[in-house]
mmCIF file of C-alpha atoms in Angstrom:
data_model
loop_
_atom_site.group_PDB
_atom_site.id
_atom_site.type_symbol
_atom_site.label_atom_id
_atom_site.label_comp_id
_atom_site.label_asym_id
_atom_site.label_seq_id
_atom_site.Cartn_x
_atom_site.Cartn_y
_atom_site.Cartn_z
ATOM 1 C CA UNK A 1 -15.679 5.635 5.779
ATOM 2 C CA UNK A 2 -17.054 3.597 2.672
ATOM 3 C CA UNK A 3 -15.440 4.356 -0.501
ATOM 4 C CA UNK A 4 -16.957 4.884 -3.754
ATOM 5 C CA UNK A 5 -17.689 2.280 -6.397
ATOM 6 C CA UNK A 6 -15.836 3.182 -9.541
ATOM 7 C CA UNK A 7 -17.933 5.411 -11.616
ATOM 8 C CA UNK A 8 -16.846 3.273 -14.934
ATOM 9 C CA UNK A 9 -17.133 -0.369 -13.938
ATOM 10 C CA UNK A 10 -19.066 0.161 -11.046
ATOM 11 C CA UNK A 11 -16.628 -2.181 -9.085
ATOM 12 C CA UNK A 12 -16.479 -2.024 -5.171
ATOM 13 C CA UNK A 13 -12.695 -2.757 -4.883
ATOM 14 C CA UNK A 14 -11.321 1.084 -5.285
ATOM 15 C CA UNK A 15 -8.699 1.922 -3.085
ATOM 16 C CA UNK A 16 -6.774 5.437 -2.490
ATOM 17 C CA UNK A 17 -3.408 6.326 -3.715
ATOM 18 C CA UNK A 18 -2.555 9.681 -2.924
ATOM 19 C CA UNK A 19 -5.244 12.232 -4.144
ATOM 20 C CA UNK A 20 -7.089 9.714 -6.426
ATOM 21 C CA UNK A 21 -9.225 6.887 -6.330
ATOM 22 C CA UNK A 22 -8.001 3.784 -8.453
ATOM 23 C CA UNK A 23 -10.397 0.878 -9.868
ATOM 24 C CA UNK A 24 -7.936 -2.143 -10.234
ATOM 25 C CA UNK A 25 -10.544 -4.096 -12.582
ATOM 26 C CA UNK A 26 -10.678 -1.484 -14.731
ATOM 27 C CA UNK A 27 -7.511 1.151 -14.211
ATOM 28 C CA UNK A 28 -10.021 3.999 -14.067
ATOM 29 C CA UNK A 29 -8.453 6.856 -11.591
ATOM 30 C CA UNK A 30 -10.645 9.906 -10.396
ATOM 31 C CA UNK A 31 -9.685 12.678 -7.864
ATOM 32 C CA UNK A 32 -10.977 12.714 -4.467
ATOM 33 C CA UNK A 33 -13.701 14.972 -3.137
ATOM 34 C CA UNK A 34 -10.727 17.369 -1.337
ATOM 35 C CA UNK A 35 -8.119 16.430 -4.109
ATOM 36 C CA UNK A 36 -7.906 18.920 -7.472
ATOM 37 C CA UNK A 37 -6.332 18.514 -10.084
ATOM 38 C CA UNK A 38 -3.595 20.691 -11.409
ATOM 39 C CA UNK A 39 -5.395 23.143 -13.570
ATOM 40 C CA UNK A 40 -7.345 23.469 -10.506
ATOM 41 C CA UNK A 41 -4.558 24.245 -8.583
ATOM 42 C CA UNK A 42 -3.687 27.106 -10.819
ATOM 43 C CA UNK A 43 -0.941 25.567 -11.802
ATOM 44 C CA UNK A 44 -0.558 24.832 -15.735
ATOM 45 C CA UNK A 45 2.637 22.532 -16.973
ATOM 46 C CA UNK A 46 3.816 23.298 -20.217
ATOM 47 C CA UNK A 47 6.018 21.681 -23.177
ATOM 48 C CA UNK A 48 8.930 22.684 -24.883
ATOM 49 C CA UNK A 49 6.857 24.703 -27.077
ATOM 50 C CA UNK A 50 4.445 26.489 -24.382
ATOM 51 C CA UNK A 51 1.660 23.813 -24.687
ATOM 52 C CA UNK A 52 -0.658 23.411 -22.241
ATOM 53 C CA UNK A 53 -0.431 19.941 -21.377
ATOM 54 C CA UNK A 54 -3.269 17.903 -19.717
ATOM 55 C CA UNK A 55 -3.679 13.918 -17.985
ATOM 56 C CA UNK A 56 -4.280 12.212 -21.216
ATOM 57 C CA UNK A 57 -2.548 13.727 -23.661
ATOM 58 C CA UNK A 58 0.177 12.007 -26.307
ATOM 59 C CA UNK A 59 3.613 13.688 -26.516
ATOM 60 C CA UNK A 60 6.683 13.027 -28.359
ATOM 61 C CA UNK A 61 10.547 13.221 -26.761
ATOM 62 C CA UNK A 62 12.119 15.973 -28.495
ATOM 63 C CA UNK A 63 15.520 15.042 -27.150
ATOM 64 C CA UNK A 64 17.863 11.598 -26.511
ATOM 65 C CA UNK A 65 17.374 11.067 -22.711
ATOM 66 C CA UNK A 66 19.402 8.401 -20.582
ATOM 67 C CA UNK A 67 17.754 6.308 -18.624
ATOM 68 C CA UNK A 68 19.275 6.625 -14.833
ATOM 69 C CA UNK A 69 20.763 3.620 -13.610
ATOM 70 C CA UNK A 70 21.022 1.826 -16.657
ATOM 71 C CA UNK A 71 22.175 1.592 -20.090
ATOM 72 C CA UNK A 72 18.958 2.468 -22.112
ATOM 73 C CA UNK A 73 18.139 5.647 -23.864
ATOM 74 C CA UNK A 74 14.691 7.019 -24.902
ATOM 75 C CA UNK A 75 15.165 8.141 -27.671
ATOM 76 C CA UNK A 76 14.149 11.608 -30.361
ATOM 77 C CA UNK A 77 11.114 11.140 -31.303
ATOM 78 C CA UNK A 78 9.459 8.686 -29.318
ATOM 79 C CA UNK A 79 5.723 8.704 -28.822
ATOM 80 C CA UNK A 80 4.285 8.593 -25.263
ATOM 81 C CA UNK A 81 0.385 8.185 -25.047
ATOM 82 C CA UNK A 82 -1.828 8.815 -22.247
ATOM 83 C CA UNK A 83 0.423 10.947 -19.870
ATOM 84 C CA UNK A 84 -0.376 11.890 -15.989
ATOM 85 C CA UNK A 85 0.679 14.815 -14.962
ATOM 86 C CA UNK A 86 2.027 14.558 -11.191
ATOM 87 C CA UNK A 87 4.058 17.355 -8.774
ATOM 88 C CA UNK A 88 7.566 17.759 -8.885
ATOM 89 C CA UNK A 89 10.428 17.987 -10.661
ATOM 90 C CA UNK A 90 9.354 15.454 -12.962
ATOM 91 C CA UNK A 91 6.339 16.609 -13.774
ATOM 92 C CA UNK A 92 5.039 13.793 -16.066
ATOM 93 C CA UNK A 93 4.221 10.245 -15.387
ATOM 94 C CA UNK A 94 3.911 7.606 -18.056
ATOM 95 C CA UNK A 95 4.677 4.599 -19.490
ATOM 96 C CA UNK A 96 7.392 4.775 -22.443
ATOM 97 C CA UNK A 97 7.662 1.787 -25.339
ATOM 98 C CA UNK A 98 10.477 -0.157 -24.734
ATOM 99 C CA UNK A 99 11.276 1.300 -21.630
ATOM 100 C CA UNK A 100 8.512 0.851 -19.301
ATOM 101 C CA UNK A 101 7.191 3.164 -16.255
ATOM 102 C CA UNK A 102 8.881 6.753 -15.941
ATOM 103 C CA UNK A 103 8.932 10.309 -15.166
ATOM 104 C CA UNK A 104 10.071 12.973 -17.799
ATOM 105 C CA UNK A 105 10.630 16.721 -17.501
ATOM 106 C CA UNK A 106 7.970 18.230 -19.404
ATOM 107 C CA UNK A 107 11.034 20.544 -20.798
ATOM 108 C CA UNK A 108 11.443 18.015 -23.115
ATOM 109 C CA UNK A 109 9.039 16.479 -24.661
ATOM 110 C CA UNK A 110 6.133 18.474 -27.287
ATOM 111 C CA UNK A 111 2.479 17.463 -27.263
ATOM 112 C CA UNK A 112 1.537 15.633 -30.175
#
């Protein structure tokens, strides 16, 4: 089976991960055929507040979390762009300032 050139860059070198394709010239990731997304799914993850949140969208920490395994904190306040929402616990997969990759609980965070 040939996989699809990336519908952005038009590059050849996609690759699977999961339910997506990924571009790794460009960082563009798409769902698969078979794969849906979570709204799809019928499943909706919400904020603090009862936001509907989507892949995408920026939210802000609305309480001081501690980093597992280490000494840092994220702290109140901080702004997260570009979110991914994934299954699980952790329902939200992104890259905090400062900090680097992580999951957060969408519990506690509000979309901006």
């Amino acid at each position: 089976m040939s996989l699809p050139n990336c519908p952005k860059c038009n590059s050849e070198y996609t690759y699977e991960d999961g339910l997506m394709f990924v571009c790794p010239e460009c960082a563009h990731e798409w769902p698969q055929q078979g794969g849906e997304p979570a709204e799809a799914q019928g499943k909706q993850i919400c904020d603090a507040n009862g936001n509907v949140l989507q892949d995408g969208d920026s939210i802000t920490v609305i309480k001081d979390l501690k980093v597992k395994g280490s000494s840092l904190v994220v702290k109140v306040g901080t702004k997260v762009k570009n979110i991914r929402l994934v299954d699980g616990d952790h329902d939200i997969d992104c890259k905090v300032p400062g900090i680097g990759a992580m999951k957060l609980k969408s519990e506690f965070v509000k979309k901006n």
